[in-house]
PDB file of C-alpha atoms in Angstrom:
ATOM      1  CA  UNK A   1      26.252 -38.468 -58.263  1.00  0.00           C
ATOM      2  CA  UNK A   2      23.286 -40.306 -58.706  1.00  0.00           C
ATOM      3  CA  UNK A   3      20.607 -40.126 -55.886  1.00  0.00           C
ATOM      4  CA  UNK A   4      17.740 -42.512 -55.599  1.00  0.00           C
ATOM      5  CA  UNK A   5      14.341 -42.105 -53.158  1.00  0.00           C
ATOM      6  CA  UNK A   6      14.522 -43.745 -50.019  1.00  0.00           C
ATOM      7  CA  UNK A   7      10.892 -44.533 -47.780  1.00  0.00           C
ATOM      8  CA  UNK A   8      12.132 -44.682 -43.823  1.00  0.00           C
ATOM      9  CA  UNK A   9       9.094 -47.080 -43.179  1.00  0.00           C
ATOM     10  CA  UNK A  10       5.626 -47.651 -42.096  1.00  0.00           C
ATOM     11  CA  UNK A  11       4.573 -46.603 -39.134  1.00  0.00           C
ATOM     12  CA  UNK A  12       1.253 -47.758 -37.416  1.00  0.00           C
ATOM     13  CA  UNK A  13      -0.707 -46.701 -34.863  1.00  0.00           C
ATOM     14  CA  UNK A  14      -3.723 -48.635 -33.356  1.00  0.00           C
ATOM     15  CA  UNK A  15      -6.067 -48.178 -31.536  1.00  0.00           C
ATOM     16  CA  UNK A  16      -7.463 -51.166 -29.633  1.00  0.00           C
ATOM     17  CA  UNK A  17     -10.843 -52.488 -27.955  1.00  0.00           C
ATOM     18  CA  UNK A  18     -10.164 -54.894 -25.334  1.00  0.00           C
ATOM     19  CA  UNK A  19     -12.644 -57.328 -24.060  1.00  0.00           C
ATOM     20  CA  UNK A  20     -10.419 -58.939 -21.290  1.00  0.00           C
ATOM     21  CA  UNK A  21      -9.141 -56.058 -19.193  1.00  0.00           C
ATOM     22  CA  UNK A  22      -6.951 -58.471 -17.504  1.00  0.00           C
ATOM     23  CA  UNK A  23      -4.142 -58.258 -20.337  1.00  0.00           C
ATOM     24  CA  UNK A  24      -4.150 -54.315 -19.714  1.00  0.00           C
ATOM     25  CA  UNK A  25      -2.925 -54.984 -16.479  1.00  0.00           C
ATOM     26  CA  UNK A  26      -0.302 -57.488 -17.257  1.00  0.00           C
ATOM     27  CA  UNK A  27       2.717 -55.656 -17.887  1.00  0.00           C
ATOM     28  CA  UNK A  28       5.113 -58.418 -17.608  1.00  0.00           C
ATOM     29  CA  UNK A  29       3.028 -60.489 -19.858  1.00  0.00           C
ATOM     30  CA  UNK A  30       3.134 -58.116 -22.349  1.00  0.00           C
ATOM     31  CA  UNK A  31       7.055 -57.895 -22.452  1.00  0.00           C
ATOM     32  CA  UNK A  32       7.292 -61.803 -22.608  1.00  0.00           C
ATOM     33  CA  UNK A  33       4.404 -61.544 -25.747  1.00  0.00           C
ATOM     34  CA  UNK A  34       7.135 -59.000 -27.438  1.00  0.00           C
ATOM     35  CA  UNK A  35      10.160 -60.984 -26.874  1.00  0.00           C
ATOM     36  CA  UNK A  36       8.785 -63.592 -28.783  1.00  0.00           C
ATOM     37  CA  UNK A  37       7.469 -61.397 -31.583  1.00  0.00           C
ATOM     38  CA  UNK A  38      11.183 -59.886 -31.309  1.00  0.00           C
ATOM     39  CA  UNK A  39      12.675 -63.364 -31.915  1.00  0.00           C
ATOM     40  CA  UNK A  40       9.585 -64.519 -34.388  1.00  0.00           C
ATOM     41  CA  UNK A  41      10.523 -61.173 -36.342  1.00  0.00           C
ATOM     42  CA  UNK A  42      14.407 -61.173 -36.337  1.00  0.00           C
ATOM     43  CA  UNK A  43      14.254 -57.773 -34.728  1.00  0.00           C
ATOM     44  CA  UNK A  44      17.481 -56.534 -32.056  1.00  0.00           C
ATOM     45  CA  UNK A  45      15.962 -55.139 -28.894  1.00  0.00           C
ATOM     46  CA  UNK A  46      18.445 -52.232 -27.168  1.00  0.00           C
ATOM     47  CA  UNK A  47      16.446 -51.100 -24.625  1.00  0.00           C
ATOM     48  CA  UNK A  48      13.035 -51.355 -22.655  1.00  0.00           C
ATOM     49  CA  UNK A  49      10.969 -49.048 -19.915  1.00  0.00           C
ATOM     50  CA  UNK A  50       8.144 -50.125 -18.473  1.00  0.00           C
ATOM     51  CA  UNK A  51       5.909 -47.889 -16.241  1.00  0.00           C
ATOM     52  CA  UNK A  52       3.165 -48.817 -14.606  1.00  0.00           C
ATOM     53  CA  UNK A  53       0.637 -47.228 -12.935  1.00  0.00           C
ATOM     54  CA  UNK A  54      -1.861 -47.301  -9.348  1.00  0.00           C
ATOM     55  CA  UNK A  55      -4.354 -49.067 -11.175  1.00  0.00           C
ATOM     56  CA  UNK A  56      -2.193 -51.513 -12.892  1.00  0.00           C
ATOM     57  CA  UNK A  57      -2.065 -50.077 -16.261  1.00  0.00           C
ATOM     58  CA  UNK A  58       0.841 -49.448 -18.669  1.00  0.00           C
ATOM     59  CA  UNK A  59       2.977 -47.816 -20.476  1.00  0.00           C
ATOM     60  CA  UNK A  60       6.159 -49.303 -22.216  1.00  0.00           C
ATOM     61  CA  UNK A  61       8.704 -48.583 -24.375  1.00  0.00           C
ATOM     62  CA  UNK A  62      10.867 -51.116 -26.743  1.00  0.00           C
ATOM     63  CA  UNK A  63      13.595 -49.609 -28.308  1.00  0.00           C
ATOM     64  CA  UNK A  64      14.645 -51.676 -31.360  1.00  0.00           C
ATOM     65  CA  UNK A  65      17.662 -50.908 -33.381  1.00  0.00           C
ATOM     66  CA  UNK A  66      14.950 -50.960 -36.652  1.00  0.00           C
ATOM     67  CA  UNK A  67      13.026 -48.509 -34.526  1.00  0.00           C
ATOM     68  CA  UNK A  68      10.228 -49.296 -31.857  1.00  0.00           C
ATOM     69  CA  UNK A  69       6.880 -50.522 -30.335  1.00  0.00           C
ATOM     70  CA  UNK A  70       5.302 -48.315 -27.876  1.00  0.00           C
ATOM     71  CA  UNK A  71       1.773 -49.111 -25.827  1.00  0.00           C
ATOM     72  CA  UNK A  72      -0.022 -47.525 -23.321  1.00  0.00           C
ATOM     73  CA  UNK A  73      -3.322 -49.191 -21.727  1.00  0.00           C
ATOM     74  CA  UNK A  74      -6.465 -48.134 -20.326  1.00  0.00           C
ATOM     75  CA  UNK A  75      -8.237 -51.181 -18.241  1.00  0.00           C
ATOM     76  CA  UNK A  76     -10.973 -48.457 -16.802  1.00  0.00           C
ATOM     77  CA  UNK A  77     -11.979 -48.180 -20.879  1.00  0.00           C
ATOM     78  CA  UNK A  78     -10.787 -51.793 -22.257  1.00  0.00           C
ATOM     79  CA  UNK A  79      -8.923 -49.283 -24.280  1.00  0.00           C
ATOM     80  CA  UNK A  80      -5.265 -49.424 -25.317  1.00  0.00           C
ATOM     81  CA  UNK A  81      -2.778 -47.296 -28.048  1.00  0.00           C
ATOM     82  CA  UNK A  82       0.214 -49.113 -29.873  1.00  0.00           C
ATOM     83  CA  UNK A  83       2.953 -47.537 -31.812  1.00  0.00           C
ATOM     84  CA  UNK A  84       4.504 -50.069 -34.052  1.00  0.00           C
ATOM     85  CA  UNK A  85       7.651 -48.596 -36.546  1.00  0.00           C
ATOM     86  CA  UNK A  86      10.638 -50.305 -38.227  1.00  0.00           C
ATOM     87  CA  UNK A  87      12.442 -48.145 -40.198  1.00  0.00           C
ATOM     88  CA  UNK A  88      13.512 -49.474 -43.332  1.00  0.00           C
ATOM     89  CA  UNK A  89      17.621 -48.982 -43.855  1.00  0.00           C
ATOM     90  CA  UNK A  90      18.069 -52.575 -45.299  1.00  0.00           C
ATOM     91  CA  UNK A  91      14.873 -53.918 -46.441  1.00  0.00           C
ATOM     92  CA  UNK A  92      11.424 -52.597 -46.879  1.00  0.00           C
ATOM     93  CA  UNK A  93       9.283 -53.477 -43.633  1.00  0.00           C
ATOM     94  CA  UNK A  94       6.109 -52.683 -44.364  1.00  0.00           C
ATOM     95  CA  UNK A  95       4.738 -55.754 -44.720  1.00  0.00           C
ATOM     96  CA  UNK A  96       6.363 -56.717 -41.414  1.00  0.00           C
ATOM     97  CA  UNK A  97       4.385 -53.977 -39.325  1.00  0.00           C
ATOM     98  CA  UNK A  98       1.240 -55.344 -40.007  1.00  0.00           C
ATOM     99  CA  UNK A  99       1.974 -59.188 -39.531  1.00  0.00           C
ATOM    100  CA  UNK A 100       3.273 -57.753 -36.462  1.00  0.00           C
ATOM    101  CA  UNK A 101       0.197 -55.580 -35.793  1.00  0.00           C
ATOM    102  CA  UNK A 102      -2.069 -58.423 -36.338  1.00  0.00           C
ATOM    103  CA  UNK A 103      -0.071 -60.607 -33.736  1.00  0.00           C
ATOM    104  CA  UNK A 104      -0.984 -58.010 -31.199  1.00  0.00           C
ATOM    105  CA  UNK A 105      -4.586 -57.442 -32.373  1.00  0.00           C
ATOM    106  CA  UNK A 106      -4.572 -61.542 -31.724  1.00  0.00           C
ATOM    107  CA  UNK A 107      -2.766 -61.873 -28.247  1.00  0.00           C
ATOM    108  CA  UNK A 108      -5.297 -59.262 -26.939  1.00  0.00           C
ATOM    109  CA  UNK A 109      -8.432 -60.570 -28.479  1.00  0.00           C
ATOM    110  CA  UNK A 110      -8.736 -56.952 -29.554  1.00  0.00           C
ATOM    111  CA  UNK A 111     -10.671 -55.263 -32.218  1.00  0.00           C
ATOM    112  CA  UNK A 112     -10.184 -52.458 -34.004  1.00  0.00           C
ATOM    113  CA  UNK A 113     -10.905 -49.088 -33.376  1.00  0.00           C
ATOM    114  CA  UNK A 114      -8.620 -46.878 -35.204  1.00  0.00           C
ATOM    115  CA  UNK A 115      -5.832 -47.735 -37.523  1.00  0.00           C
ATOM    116  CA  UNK A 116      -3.324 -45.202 -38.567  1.00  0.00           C
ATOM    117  CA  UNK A 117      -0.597 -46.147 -41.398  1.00  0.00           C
ATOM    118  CA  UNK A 118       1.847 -43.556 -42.266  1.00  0.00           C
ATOM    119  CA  UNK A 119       4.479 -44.222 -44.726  1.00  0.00           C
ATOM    120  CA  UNK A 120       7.610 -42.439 -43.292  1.00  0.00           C
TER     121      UNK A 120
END
């Protein structure tokens, strides 16, 4: 039996400076923003939580059937964390994580503190 390497995926993790507060408070906003990167993408949602918090901040999860997209935000610090992964069981992903990481970095006007890739 021959058996051949297999990479589960990239994973990233950002970590994002936000100049407009106003989209750390938007939770709902946020979801809609993901549905359409969900269609854009081609990727099957199977679940969602959202949480939010007294002062309006976030945290919510997307379960995706590739994997999932996790943020949690910080208006008091114009700070925010995402969790992008998409596992790779059909076709390699990678360089889907970061046109999809970029999308996000754009919708929030956000730059770039940290930047984690780890290939899974």
């Amino acid at each position: 039996m021959t058996q051949t390497s297999y990479s589960p995926g990239l994973h990233q993790l950002l970590t994002l400076s936000v100049p407009n507060s106003n989209k750390l408070t938007a939770a709902q906003d946020f979801v809609l923003f993901t549905d359409t990167i969900l269609q854009k993408y081609q990727l099957e949602k199977v679940g969602v939580v959202v949480h939010s918090f007294e002062n309006d901040s976030f945290t919510i999860a997307v379960c995706l059937k590739e994997s999932h997209i996790c943020i949690h935000t910080w208006p008091e610090y114009n700070q925010l964390t995402m969790d992008i992964y998409l596992c790779n069981y059909l076709q390699d992903n990678t360089v889907k994580v970061k046109t999809i990481a970029n999308d996000y970095i754009e919708y929030f006007q956000a730059d770039v503190i940290k930047n984690f890739e780890i290939n899974r």
